[in-house]
Structures are given as C-alpha cells and as structure tokens.
GROMACS .gro file of C-alpha atoms in nm:
model
  473
    1MET     CA    1   0.000   0.000   0.000
    2LEU     CA    2   0.144   0.334  -0.106
    3LEU     CA    3   0.077   0.519   0.218
    4THR     CA    4   0.178   0.251   0.466
    5GLU     CA    5   0.526   0.379   0.546
    6PRO     CA    6   0.486   0.757   0.563
    7PHE     CA    7   0.134   0.762   0.703
    8HIS     CA    8   0.220   0.840   1.066
    9HIS     CA    9  -0.019   1.132   1.116
   10VAL     CA   10  -0.352   0.980   1.020
   11ARG     CA   11  -0.552   1.065   1.329
   12ARG     CA   12  -0.429   1.419   1.326
   13MET     CA   13  -0.520   1.466   0.959
   14ALA     CA   14  -0.846   1.277   0.976
   15GLY     CA   15  -1.025   1.569   1.137
   16MET     CA   16  -0.953   1.800   0.847
   17VAL     CA   17  -1.035   1.538   0.591
   18ILE     CA   18  -1.361   1.418   0.742
   19THR     CA   19  -1.489   1.775   0.750
   20ALA     CA   20  -1.421   1.818   0.380
   21ILE     CA   21  -1.554   1.474   0.297
   22LEU     CA   22  -1.882   1.496   0.483
   23CYS     CA   23  -1.953   1.841   0.346
   24VAL     CA   24  -1.980   1.687   0.000
   25ALA     CA   25  -2.103   1.339   0.091
   26PRO     CA   26  -2.453   1.230  -0.020
   27ALA     CA   27  -2.719   1.314   0.235
   28SER     CA   28  -2.843   0.956   0.237
   29ALA     CA   29  -2.503   0.833   0.348
   30GLN     CA   30  -2.489   1.091   0.623
   31PHE     CA   31  -2.830   1.019   0.769
   32TYR     CA   32  -2.901   0.651   0.709
   33GLU     CA   33  -2.572   0.464   0.714
   34LYS     CA   34  -2.407   0.376   1.040
   35VAL     CA   35  -2.048   0.485   0.986
   36ASP     CA   36  -1.737   0.440   1.196
   37LEU     CA   37  -1.627   0.799   1.140
   38SER     CA   38  -1.272   0.744   1.259
   39LYS     CA   39  -1.214   0.454   1.020
   40ALA     CA   40  -1.409   0.625   0.741
   41ALA     CA   41  -1.192   0.935   0.761
   42ILE     CA   42  -0.875   0.729   0.741
   43ASP     CA   43  -1.005   0.510   0.458
   44ILE     CA   44  -1.132   0.801   0.252
   45LEU     CA   45  -0.814   1.000   0.312
   46GLU     CA   46  -0.609   0.707   0.186
   47ASN     CA   47  -0.834   0.655  -0.115
   48SER     CA   48  -0.843   1.024  -0.204
   49LEU     CA   49  -0.465   1.055  -0.199
   50THR     CA   50  -0.407   0.740  -0.401
   51GLY     CA   51  -0.704   0.744  -0.642
   52THR     CA   52  -0.897   0.975  -0.869
   53ASP     CA   53  -1.097   1.181  -0.617
   54PRO     CA   54  -1.146   1.531  -0.769
   55ALA     CA   55  -1.109   1.680  -0.420
   56THR     CA   56  -0.751   1.553  -0.385
   57GLY     CA   57  -0.612   1.904  -0.425
   58SER     CA   58  -0.824   2.032  -0.137
   59TYR     CA   59  -0.708   1.750   0.088
   60VAL     CA   60  -0.344   1.810  -0.001
   61ALA     CA   61  -0.379   2.183   0.072
   62GLY     CA   62  -0.544   2.104   0.405
   63ILE     CA   63  -0.271   1.861   0.506
   64ALA     CA   64   0.004   2.099   0.396
   65GLY     CA   65  -0.173   2.367   0.600
   66THR     CA   66  -0.076   2.180   0.917
   67ASN     CA   67   0.287   2.280   0.844
   68ASP     CA   68   0.390   1.940   0.976
   69PRO     CA   69   0.725   1.848   0.815
   70GLY     CA   70   0.645   1.483   0.876
   71THR     CA   71   0.386   1.496   0.599
   72GLU     CA   72   0.652   1.552   0.333
   73ALA     CA   73   0.712   1.176   0.323
   74LEU     CA   74   0.343   1.129   0.245
   75PHE     CA   75   0.355   1.369  -0.049
   76ARG     CA   76   0.675   1.218  -0.186
   77ALA     CA   77   0.515   0.875  -0.170
   78MET     CA   78   0.220   1.004  -0.374
   79VAL     CA   79   0.456   1.078  -0.665
   80ARG     CA   80   0.512   0.701  -0.698
   81SER     CA   81   0.140   0.640  -0.759
   82ARG     CA   82   0.011   0.469  -1.073
   83LEU     CA   83  -0.239   0.752  -1.125
   84ALA     CA   84  -0.190   1.106  -1.254
   85GLY     CA   85  -0.376   1.296  -0.981
   86PRO     CA   86  -0.172   1.172  -0.685
   87ARG     CA   87   0.150   1.221  -0.882
   88VAL     CA   88   0.068   1.583  -0.962
   89TYR     CA   89  -0.047   1.670  -0.611
   90GLY     CA   90   0.242   1.480  -0.459
   91VAL     CA   91   0.485   1.717  -0.629
   92LEU     CA   92   0.277   2.020  -0.528
   93GLY     CA   93   0.228   1.900  -0.170
   94THR     CA   94   0.601   1.848  -0.131
   95ALA     CA   95   0.661   2.200  -0.260
   96LEU     CA   96   0.409   2.346  -0.014
   97ILE     CA   97   0.541   2.169   0.293
   98SER     CA   98   0.910   2.216   0.211
   99LYS     CA   99   0.868   2.588   0.129
  100LYS     CA  100   1.138   2.536  -0.137
  101GLY     CA  101   0.917   2.521  -0.444
  102ILE     CA  102   0.905   2.240  -0.697
  103ASP     CA  103   1.170   1.974  -0.642
  104PRO     CA  104   1.342   1.923  -0.981
  105ALA     CA  105   1.408   1.557  -0.902
  106LEU     CA  106   1.040   1.491  -0.840
  107LEU     CA  107   0.935   1.677  -1.153
  108ALA     CA  108   1.188   1.476  -1.355
  109ASP     CA  109   1.005   1.161  -1.247
  110ILE     CA  110   0.688   1.296  -1.412
  111THR     CA  111   0.718   1.225  -1.783
  112ALA     CA  112   0.362   1.284  -1.907
  113ARG     CA  113   0.343   1.632  -2.060
  114ASP     CA  114  -0.011   1.697  -1.940
  115GLU     CA  115   0.091   1.619  -1.582
  116ARG     CA  116   0.396   1.844  -1.607
  117ALA     CA  117   0.170   2.117  -1.745
  118ALA     CA  118  -0.075   2.072  -1.457
  119ILE     CA  119   0.205   2.102  -1.202
  120ILE     CA  120   0.337   2.426  -1.353
  121ARG     CA  121  -0.015   2.568  -1.388
  122GLU     CA  122  -0.106   2.500  -1.025
  123ALA     CA  123   0.234   2.620  -0.906
  124ASN     CA  124   0.179   2.943  -1.093
  125ILE     CA  125  -0.167   2.998  -0.947
  126THR     CA  126  -0.061   2.921  -0.590
  127GLY     CA  127   0.267   3.114  -0.594
  128ILE     CA  128   0.479   2.800  -0.564
  129LEU     CA  129   0.652   2.887  -0.891
  130ARG     CA  130   0.798   3.205  -0.743
  131VAL     CA  131   1.012   3.009  -0.497
  132SER     CA  132   1.102   2.730  -0.740
  133PRO     CA  133   1.437   2.682  -0.920
  134VAL     CA  134   1.274   2.776  -1.249
  135ALA     CA  135   1.586   2.774  -1.469
  136VAL     CA  136   1.667   2.421  -1.353
  137LEU     CA  137   1.310   2.310  -1.425
  138LEU     CA  138   1.311   2.471  -1.770
  139ALA     CA  139   1.633   2.291  -1.862
  140GLN     CA  140   1.450   1.958  -1.827
  141GLY     CA  141   1.241   2.033  -2.136
  142ASN     CA  142   0.931   1.831  -2.222
  143PHE     CA  143   0.683   2.109  -2.140
  144PRO     CA  144   0.365   2.204  -2.329
  145ASP     CA  145   0.349   2.558  -2.463
  146ALA     CA  146   0.164   2.723  -2.173
  147ALA     CA  147   0.399   2.571  -1.914
  148LEU     CA  148   0.702   2.671  -2.120
  149LEU     CA  149   0.581   3.031  -2.136
  150SER     CA  150   0.513   3.037  -1.762
  151LEU     CA  151   0.866   2.922  -1.682
  152ILE     CA  152   1.024   3.174  -1.920
  153ALA     CA  153   0.800   3.453  -1.792
  154GLU     CA  154   0.904   3.378  -1.434
  155ILE     CA  155   1.269   3.395  -1.541
  156ASP     CA  156   1.192   3.729  -1.709
  157ARG     CA  157   1.023   3.851  -1.390
  158ARG     CA  158   1.347   3.781  -1.204
  159ASN     CA  159   1.539   3.988  -1.462
  160GLU     CA  160   1.736   3.682  -1.566
  161GLU     CA  161   1.829   3.596  -1.924
  162TRP     CA  162   1.615   3.364  -2.138
  163ASP     CA  163   1.633   3.219  -2.486
  164ALA     CA  164   1.403   3.396  -2.731
  165ALA     CA  165   1.394   3.110  -2.984
  166PRO     CA  166   1.129   2.892  -2.814
  167VAL     CA  167   0.918   3.201  -2.747
  168ARG     CA  168   0.940   3.319  -3.107
  169ALA     CA  169   0.823   2.976  -3.218
  170LEU     CA  170   0.494   3.033  -3.034
  171ILE     CA  171   0.379   3.362  -3.188
  172ALA     CA  172   0.175   3.170  -3.447
  173ASN     CA  173   0.041   2.921  -3.193
  174ASN     CA  174  -0.317   2.798  -3.238
  175ASP     CA  175  -0.395   2.914  -2.885
  176PRO     CA  176  -0.436   3.294  -2.905
  177VAL     CA  177  -0.343   3.336  -2.538
  178ALA     CA  178  -0.011   3.156  -2.589
  179ALA     CA  179   0.055   3.348  -2.909
  180GLY     CA  180  -0.032   3.682  -2.750
  181PHE     CA  181   0.176   3.630  -2.440
  182ALA     CA  182   0.472   3.513  -2.647
  183ALA     CA  183   0.440   3.837  -2.844
  184LEU     CA  184   0.434   4.040  -2.522
  185LEU     CA  185   0.746   3.864  -2.393
  186LEU     CA  186   0.929   3.937  -2.718
  187ARG     CA  187   0.810   4.297  -2.696
  188ASP     CA  188   0.959   4.313  -2.346
  189GLY     CA  189   1.292   4.163  -2.448
  190SER     CA  190   1.599   4.134  -2.226
  191ALA     CA  191   1.963   4.239  -2.223
  192LYS     CA  192   2.050   3.976  -2.484
  193ASN     CA  193   1.715   3.990  -2.663
  194PRO     CA  194   1.630   4.346  -2.776
  195SER     CA  195   1.264   4.437  -2.771
  196ASP     CA  196   1.079   4.327  -3.085
  197LEU     CA  197   0.749   4.510  -3.140
  198ALA     CA  198   0.649   4.339  -3.465
  199PRO     CA  199   0.500   4.018  -3.318
  200TRP     CA  200   0.266   4.217  -3.094
  201GLU     CA  201   0.150   4.443  -3.377
  202ALA     CA  202   0.074   4.136  -3.587
  203PHE     CA  203  -0.105   3.967  -3.299
  204LYS     CA  204  -0.338   4.264  -3.247
  205VAL     CA  205  -0.481   4.209  -3.594
  206ARG     CA  206  -0.550   3.846  -3.507
  207LEU     CA  207  -0.701   3.937  -3.170
  208LEU     CA  208  -0.943   4.193  -3.312
  209ALA     CA  209  -1.065   3.940  -3.568
  210LEU     CA  210  -1.178   3.695  -3.298
  211PRO     CA  211  -1.547   3.665  -3.200
  212PRO     CA  212  -1.636   3.903  -2.911
  213ALA     CA  213  -1.638   3.639  -2.636
  214ASP     CA  214  -1.305   3.491  -2.747
  215ARG     CA  215  -1.156   3.837  -2.798
  216ASN     CA  216  -1.241   3.951  -2.447
  217GLY     CA  217  -1.149   3.618  -2.289
  218THR     CA  218  -0.809   3.624  -2.456
  219MET     CA  219  -0.752   3.983  -2.350
  220ARG     CA  220  -0.842   3.908  -1.988
  221ALA     CA  221  -0.601   3.613  -1.987
  222LEU     CA  222  -0.319   3.832  -2.122
  223VAL     CA  223  -0.394   4.097  -1.859
  224GLU     CA  224  -0.386   3.838  -1.582
  225ALA     CA  225  -0.062   3.680  -1.705
  226SER     CA  226   0.105   4.020  -1.736
  227MET     CA  227   0.008   4.103  -1.378
  228ILE     CA  228   0.121   3.767  -1.238
  229PHE     CA  229   0.459   3.793  -1.405
  230GLU     CA  230   0.487   4.171  -1.349
  231LEU     CA  231   0.545   4.236  -1.719
  232LYS     CA  232   0.555   4.614  -1.684
  233SER     CA  233   0.615   4.678  -2.053
  234ALA     CA  234   0.281   4.511  -2.131
  235ALA     CA  235   0.075   4.760  -1.928
  236ALA     CA  236   0.067   5.041  -2.185
  237PRO     CA  237  -0.022   4.833  -2.494
  238LEU     CA  238  -0.285   4.634  -2.305
  239LEU     CA  239  -0.441   4.948  -2.159
  240GLU     CA  240  -0.447   5.112  -2.500
  241LEU     CA  241  -0.611   4.812  -2.662
  242ALA     CA  242  -0.861   4.752  -2.380
  243SER     CA  243  -0.984   5.111  -2.404
  244THR     CA  244  -1.106   5.060  -2.760
  245GLU     CA  245  -1.463   4.978  -2.858
  246PRO     CA  246  -1.419   4.605  -2.929
  247PHE     CA  247  -1.363   4.533  -2.559
  248THR     CA  248  -1.612   4.525  -2.270
  249ILE     CA  249  -1.601   4.747  -1.965
  250ASP     CA  250  -1.509   4.448  -1.747
  251THR     CA  251  -1.208   4.379  -1.967
  252ARG     CA  252  -1.115   4.747  -1.943
  253ILE     CA  253  -1.144   4.748  -1.563
  254GLY     CA  254  -0.925   4.438  -1.542
  255ALA     CA  255  -0.658   4.607  -1.752
  256ILE     CA  256  -0.668   4.913  -1.525
  257GLY     CA  257  -0.624   4.695  -1.216
  258MET     CA  258  -0.326   4.525  -1.377
  259ALA     CA  259  -0.164   4.857  -1.464
  260LEU     CA  260  -0.217   4.995  -1.114
  261ARG     CA  261  -0.007   4.707  -0.985
  262ILE     CA  262   0.276   4.696  -1.238
  263ASP     CA  263   0.287   5.046  -1.397
  264THR     CA  264   0.121   5.269  -1.142
  265PRO     CA  265   0.139   5.608  -1.320
  266ALA     CA  266  -0.020   5.462  -1.633
  267GLY     CA  267  -0.274   5.279  -1.420
  268VAL     CA  268  -0.374   5.591  -1.227
  269ALA     CA  269  -0.424   5.789  -1.546
  270ALA     CA  270  -0.646   5.517  -1.693
  271TRP     CA  271  -0.832   5.480  -1.362
  272GLN     CA  272  -0.906   5.853  -1.348
  273ASP     CA  273  -1.041   5.851  -1.703
  274HIS     CA  274  -1.263   5.555  -1.618
  275VAL     CA  275  -1.398   5.713  -1.299
  276ALA     CA  276  -1.474   6.040  -1.475
  277ALA     CA  277  -1.688   5.854  -1.728
  278ASN     CA  278  -1.858   5.610  -1.488
  279ARG     CA  279  -2.023   5.781  -1.190
  280SER     CA  280  -2.283   5.531  -1.073
  281GLN     CA  281  -2.261   5.431  -0.707
  282THR     CA  282  -2.170   5.074  -0.798
  283ALA     CA  283  -1.900   5.186  -1.039
  284LEU     CA  284  -1.749   5.426  -0.786
  285VAL     CA  285  -1.741   5.165  -0.509
  286ARG     CA  286  -1.575   4.918  -0.742
  287ALA     CA  287  -1.323   5.180  -0.851
  288GLY     CA  288  -1.255   5.275  -0.490
  289LEU     CA  289  -1.182   4.916  -0.393
  290GLN     CA  290  -0.955   4.881  -0.695
  291LEU     CA  291  -0.750   5.187  -0.601
  292LEU     CA  292  -0.737   5.085  -0.234
  293ALA     CA  293  -0.592   4.750  -0.340
  294SER     CA  294  -0.298   4.938  -0.491
  295SER     CA  295  -0.264   5.207  -0.224
  296ASP     CA  296   0.083   5.071  -0.141
  297ARG     CA  297   0.207   5.129  -0.496
  298GLY     CA  298   0.271   5.502  -0.484
  299ILE     CA  299  -0.079   5.626  -0.564
  300PRO     CA  300  -0.102   6.008  -0.529
  301PRO     CA  301  -0.318   6.080  -0.220
  302THR     CA  302  -0.532   6.324  -0.417
  303ALA     CA  303  -0.627   6.054  -0.668
  304PHE     CA  304  -0.879   5.912  -0.421
  305ASP     CA  305  -1.080   6.235  -0.431
  306ALA     CA  306  -1.217   6.126  -0.769
  307ILE     CA  307  -1.458   5.879  -0.606
  308ARG     CA  308  -1.609   6.126  -0.359
  309ASN     CA  309  -1.978   6.207  -0.404
  310GLY     CA  310  -2.094   6.268  -0.048
  311ASN     CA  311  -2.164   5.900   0.021
  312GLN     CA  312  -2.039   5.775   0.359
  313VAL     CA  313  -1.876   5.460   0.221
  314LEU     CA  314  -1.701   5.639  -0.064
  315ASP     CA  315  -1.578   5.919   0.160
  316ALA     CA  316  -1.441   5.660   0.403
  317MET     CA  317  -1.265   5.480   0.118
  318ALA     CA  318  -1.115   5.804  -0.007
  319ASP     CA  319  -1.000   5.911   0.341
  320THR     CA  320  -0.839   5.573   0.403
  321GLY     CA  321  -0.664   5.560   0.067
  322ALA     CA  322  -0.534   5.915   0.102
  323ALA     CA  323  -0.400   5.845   0.451
  324ILE     CA  324  -0.220   5.527   0.349
  325SER     CA  325  -0.075   5.656   0.023
  326GLY     CA  326   0.022   5.983   0.192
  327GLY     CA  327   0.214   5.807   0.468
  328LYS     CA  328  -0.018   5.931   0.744
  329ASP     CA  329  -0.158   5.738   1.039
  330PRO     CA  330  -0.455   5.550   0.887
  331VAL     CA  331  -0.612   5.422   1.211
  332ALA     CA  332  -0.897   5.675   1.231
  333ALA     CA  333  -0.974   5.635   0.861
  334LEU     CA  334  -0.972   5.255   0.887
  335ILE     CA  335  -1.213   5.268   1.179
  336LYS     CA  336  -1.441   5.497   0.979
  337LEU     CA  337  -1.428   5.253   0.688
  338LEU     CA  338  -1.508   4.959   0.915
  339ASP     CA  339  -1.805   5.147   1.056
  340ALA     CA  340  -1.938   5.243   0.712
  341GLY     CA  341  -2.115   4.911   0.678
  342HIS     CA  342  -1.984   4.796   0.340
  343PRO     CA  343  -1.876   4.428   0.370
  344LEU     CA  344  -1.601   4.417   0.107
  345SER     CA  345  -1.432   4.738   0.216
  346ALA     CA  346  -1.464   4.637   0.582
  347GLU     CA  347  -1.287   4.307   0.514
  348TRP     CA  348  -1.014   4.498   0.330
  349ALA     CA  349  -0.983   4.737   0.625
  350LEU     CA  350  -0.946   4.445   0.866
  351ILE     CA  351  -0.661   4.297   0.667
  352ARG     CA  352  -0.494   4.637   0.628
  353ALA     CA  353  -0.526   4.704   1.001
  354SER     CA  354  -0.353   4.373   1.073
  355GLU     CA  355  -0.048   4.501   0.883
  356LEU     CA  356  -0.009   4.805   1.111
  357PRO     CA  357   0.230   4.812   1.406
  358PRO     CA  358   0.074   4.625   1.702
  359GLU     CA  359   0.009   4.941   1.900
  360SER     CA  360  -0.187   5.087   1.607
  361SER     CA  361  -0.383   4.776   1.514
  362ALA     CA  362  -0.477   4.734   1.880
  363ILE     CA  363  -0.675   5.060   1.858
  364VAL     CA  364  -0.879   4.916   1.570
  365TRP     CA  365  -0.944   4.588   1.753
  366LYS     CA  366  -1.046   4.771   2.069
  367HIS     CA  367  -1.293   4.980   1.872
  368LEU     CA  368  -1.456   4.674   1.719
  369LEU     CA  369  -1.474   4.503   2.057
  370THR     CA  370  -1.646   4.811   2.198
  371ARG     CA  371  -1.905   4.790   1.923
  372MET     CA  372  -1.998   4.442   2.043
  373ASP     CA  373  -2.188   4.608   2.330
  374ASP     CA  374  -2.366   4.873   2.122
  375PRO     CA  375  -2.732   4.888   2.236
  376ASP     CA  376  -2.835   4.925   1.872
  377LEU     CA  377  -2.807   4.577   1.724
  378GLU     CA  378  -2.766   4.726   1.378
  379ASN     CA  379  -2.439   4.889   1.486
  380ARG     CA  380  -2.282   4.571   1.620
  381PRO     CA  381  -2.022   4.393   1.405
  382THR     CA  382  -2.161   4.141   1.160
  383SER     CA  383  -2.060   3.775   1.155
  384VAL     CA  384  -1.812   3.855   0.879
  385LEU     CA  385  -1.646   4.124   1.090
  386VAL     CA  386  -1.643   3.905   1.400
  387ALA     CA  387  -1.473   3.626   1.205
  388GLY     CA  388  -1.217   3.868   1.065
  389LEU     CA  389  -1.160   4.030   1.403
  390ALA     CA  390  -1.096   3.695   1.569
  391ARG     CA  391  -0.866   3.588   1.286
  392GLU     CA  392  -0.649   3.899   1.301
  393LEU     CA  393  -0.655   3.946   1.678
  394MET     CA  394  -0.533   3.588   1.729
  395LYS     CA  395  -0.197   3.697   1.589
  396SER     CA  396  -0.133   3.946   1.870
  397ASP     CA  397  -0.374   3.884   2.158
  398PRO     CA  398  -0.527   3.533   2.184
  399ALA     CA  399  -0.657   3.615   2.532
  400ALA     CA  400  -0.873   3.890   2.385
  401VAL     CA  401  -1.014   3.640   2.136
  402ALA     CA  402  -1.095   3.399   2.417
  403ALA     CA  403  -1.283   3.683   2.586
  404LEU     CA  404  -1.460   3.762   2.257
  405VAL     CA  405  -1.578   3.402   2.223
  406GLU     CA  406  -1.708   3.416   2.579
  407ARG     CA  407  -1.885   3.744   2.507
  408VAL     CA  408  -2.075   3.607   2.206
  409LYS     CA  409  -2.134   3.256   2.338
  410ASP     CA  410  -2.511   3.301   2.350
  411ASP     CA  411  -2.536   3.405   1.984
  412PRO     CA  412  -2.495   3.090   1.770
  413ASN     CA  413  -2.404   3.281   1.455
  414LEU     CA  414  -2.146   3.504   1.618
  415VAL     CA  415  -1.980   3.232   1.824
  416VAL     CA  416  -1.941   3.017   1.512
  417ALA     CA  417  -1.803   3.322   1.330
  418ALA     CA  418  -1.551   3.377   1.610
  419MET     CA  419  -1.443   3.012   1.600
  420THR     CA  420  -1.413   3.037   1.222
  421GLY     CA  421  -1.172   3.326   1.272
  422VAL     CA  422  -0.971   3.127   1.526
  423ASN     CA  423  -0.949   2.840   1.279
  424ASP     CA  424  -0.853   3.064   0.987
  425SER     CA  425  -0.575   3.227   1.188
  426CYS     CA  426  -0.380   2.898   1.211
  427VAL     CA  427  -0.230   3.026   1.538
  428ALA     CA  428  -0.129   2.745   1.776
  429ALA     CA  429  -0.287   2.921   2.076
  430GLY     CA  430  -0.623   2.863   1.913
  431ALA     CA  431  -0.614   2.506   2.043
  432ASP     CA  432  -0.644   2.632   2.403
  433ILE     CA  433  -0.951   2.837   2.312
  434ALA     CA  434  -1.102   2.546   2.122
  435ARG     CA  435  -1.043   2.295   2.402
  436ALA     CA  436  -1.193   2.534   2.658
  437ARG     CA  437  -1.512   2.574   2.451
  438ARG     CA  438  -1.562   2.206   2.363
  439GLY     CA  439  -1.906   2.089   2.468
  440SER     CA  440  -2.061   2.436   2.478
  441LEU     CA  441  -2.066   2.534   2.110
  442PRO     CA  442  -2.325   2.491   1.833
  443ARG     CA  443  -2.270   2.186   1.613
  444ALA     CA  444  -2.068   2.374   1.350
  445GLY     CA  445  -1.863   2.539   1.625
  446GLU     CA  446  -1.782   2.202   1.781
  447GLY     CA  447  -1.656   2.078   1.446
  448LEU     CA  448  -1.437   2.386   1.411
  449ALA     CA  449  -1.304   2.342   1.764
  450VAL     CA  450  -1.192   1.986   1.690
  451LEU     CA  451  -1.036   2.098   1.363
  452ILE     CA  452  -0.839   2.368   1.546
  453ILE     CA  453  -0.718   2.115   1.801
  454ALA     CA  454  -0.611   1.875   1.527
  455ARG     CA  455  -0.419   2.145   1.342
  456ALA     CA  456  -0.223   2.225   1.657
  457GLY     CA  457  -0.086   1.872   1.660
  458ALA     CA  458  -0.306   1.702   1.917
  459PRO     CA  459  -0.434   1.357   1.817
  460LEU     CA  460  -0.811   1.331   1.782
  461SER     CA  461  -1.009   1.102   2.005
  462THR     CA  462  -1.292   0.889   1.872
  463ASN     CA  463  -1.531   1.138   2.030
  464ASP     CA  464  -1.358   1.424   1.847
  465LEU     CA  465  -1.405   1.247   1.514
  466ASP     CA  466  -1.767   1.174   1.597
  467VAL     CA  467  -1.823   1.543   1.667
  468LEU     CA  468  -1.675   1.633   1.331
  469GLY     CA  469  -1.898   1.382   1.161
  470ARG     CA  470  -2.214   1.514   1.325
  471ALA     CA  471  -2.118   1.872   1.247
  472ALA     CA  472  -2.061   1.800   0.880
  473ALA     CA  473  -2.375   1.591   0.852
   0.00000   0.00000   0.00000
C-alpha cells in the first residue's frame, strides 16, 4: 500500500479530511448509514490521496496547512502512484510543505506532458513557482506551450536571461493566449534579446478578428498573465487596446487593475479617465476598492478624491486611501471605513489594520470590541467582521479572542463566526480556546473546535471524530 510507510499522522489529519468529505457526501449516506467515522476518515483520506478523487487538491492543501514536516514523506510517496492525480499533487504538496518550491528531481520523475503542465499551472496559481528553481526546471524540457511560457515569464520577472527562440516559435500558436503572451514577452525583451514590437502588432490584428467572447477572454487572460509575471512593458499596450470599442467594460477594468499594480502612473491615469466617465454608485465603489488594493504602490493621495460624491462609504474609502498613500496614520480612517457598513471594504480594512504596528492595530481591535456592546443591534459587528476580528486578533492577543468568544457565546451565529476566525488564523494558541469551549458550542462550532485542536498537533479522540462527523452531517 502506497501510504503505509509515511502515514504516521492519520488521526491528526483525519479531522480536516472528514470535515471536507462529509460536506460533499450524499445526504443519504450521512443520515441513514451507520459509519465508523474514525475509520471512514482514514479510509477516505487514503483513497483520495491514491485514487482519482477530484477533491484531492483540497485534501493536499489542508494537510500541507498543518505545516507538519512529517507529511513531506506522504507527499513524496504520492509521486510514486500509478495515477496522474496523486502524482501531480504529490509534487505540489512536497513543494508546499518544504517551502522550497518544486523539487526538480520529483518533476523529472513525471514524464507525461499533461501532468507536467498541470504542475506548472497550479504552481503558478498558488505562488509555488515564485520560490522554485525555475531555470533548472526549464532545462529539463518536455513542457507544453503554456507551461514553457510560464517558466520563461518567471525567469523574465526575475530579470534573468532567457532564450528567445522557443518564445518566437509560439507567436503563431493555435492558442491565441499563448501566441499573444509570447508576443508580449518578445516585446519586453531582455539584455541579450532586444525588444521586438512586430509580433505584438501582428497579434493585435489576429485578436481583433476573434469573435467578441473569445476576444475579451483572450484579452483578460493576457492581462492576468502580465500582472502575475509583473510584465511592466505590457501595461501600456494592453491598456491602450482595452480602451477601444471592441472590448467590454469588465475587460477594461481588469486592464486598469493590472496597470495599477505593475505600472502605477499609467494605471492611475487610466483609472481617473474611467472614474470620470462612470459615476454610478456601484461603479465608484468598485473603482474605490480597486485603487485601495494598490494604495501601497505610490498612488497620489489626491487621486482618491475622484470617487467622492458625499456618500459615507465612498468618503471613508477616499480618506483611508489618502492616509495610506500619503504616509499618514490611517487608524482613524480605517475605523471609519469599518463602521461604514460595506462588507467588502470592511474586510479589506481588517486585513490592512492587521499590517499596522501592534500598538496601532490594537486601537482598531479595541474599537470593534467596543461595538460588540452597542445597544443598537444594527451597529454591532456582523458575523463577517467578527470572524475577521478573531482571525487577526489571534496573531497578537489570543486572550482577547478567548474573551470575545465568551462574550458572544449566547449568539450561535457570532460564536461560530468567532471560532471560524480562530481556525482561519492557524495560530497554535487557538487550540487552548477550542479545548476550553468544547461541549458548549453549536454543532458547526464544535466541528471547528476539533479541527483547530487537530491542526495544533493534538491527536483526535474517537469522540472528536464523531463530533466532526455530526457537524458536517
């Protein structure tokens, strides 16, 4: 059996796995079959990591999330599987747990091109590629076009030299995304490969001839790839093209967001033009969130004034963005934004507050805790805010989170939200809070408590696994 040797952490992992499994299991199985949940979790974990379960990636991410170095042997064993899924996720799981990126030796053992492509694609999406020895991987060869471009683009992002020949061979590729991105890479060039504008000019003719859905889909893919690989030279031509009539407003907004991240002056100019022409409340809120997301990229503080229209949420966004980009203390503005009642901007404010010095973020947390006792129920933090507060506060003051859980213990929704935040924080001290609350929480909260305990390294008892099973069912 593949997992016999490395599988030393089954009872610890079973909690995470059984939660995921039972959330997608058929209702009939949950309610009518008598199941030994402890054995079922172990059996299904083994089957999912050695078979064709489509949820394998989720299980691997959950196991890697324990940060237990002992699980690396499990992932390495998966690479020896007969099946493609375990092999792919074995390489990715090893990369996640080792924090060293893709192991070239493991990738060399994968000979199927579609599997190698899947590994590079997932590594790109998850950020694994950024810490991988990309030049060593590229030298192995045997990559499909998209994977080849990803590896070369990552080398380009690092300002290292790359061979233009394989890129030039792709400018007439049947896949317009591959052809377009190859053209953008050649347009960017390098020290040994001078910029070549001709392939991009030729590609634009091809792009504009595509049907509308394909044209916009291709453009969005090129925008995303340029942002991921920080291809600054692509910002101007993509912005220029996206602003023309053949492209939708969503494509245009995506291009602006990309430019704000990788070519901020060009992005700000395009953003200002867009805001001037689109003044609906929805459009302004969306634009405000977009500029806030890049407020650490040298945005002029006055740029945020463009979204002001007297609305409380928009004014709070503008004040916060101006404070951050202007290098001022943003605490008061963040509190105002949290109190404005807009869920997406409040979640952003929570995350931004967590990045402040502890003495500053503590002011924000104290304010939210004070709101818990507001006599007007409408002014109290929502479940989303409570979850975020618990998650962020766990990093600096677990005792305050324990007090928060106690404070909301009589509200099923809020106490589950608080436990969700404890779980999402992945802070070891969460296990003490979880163990102290066991037996007093709603069903979903009990399941979260056991999951938190398992993540901290404590083995799960049969009762713990039963609780997880009931919660998921």
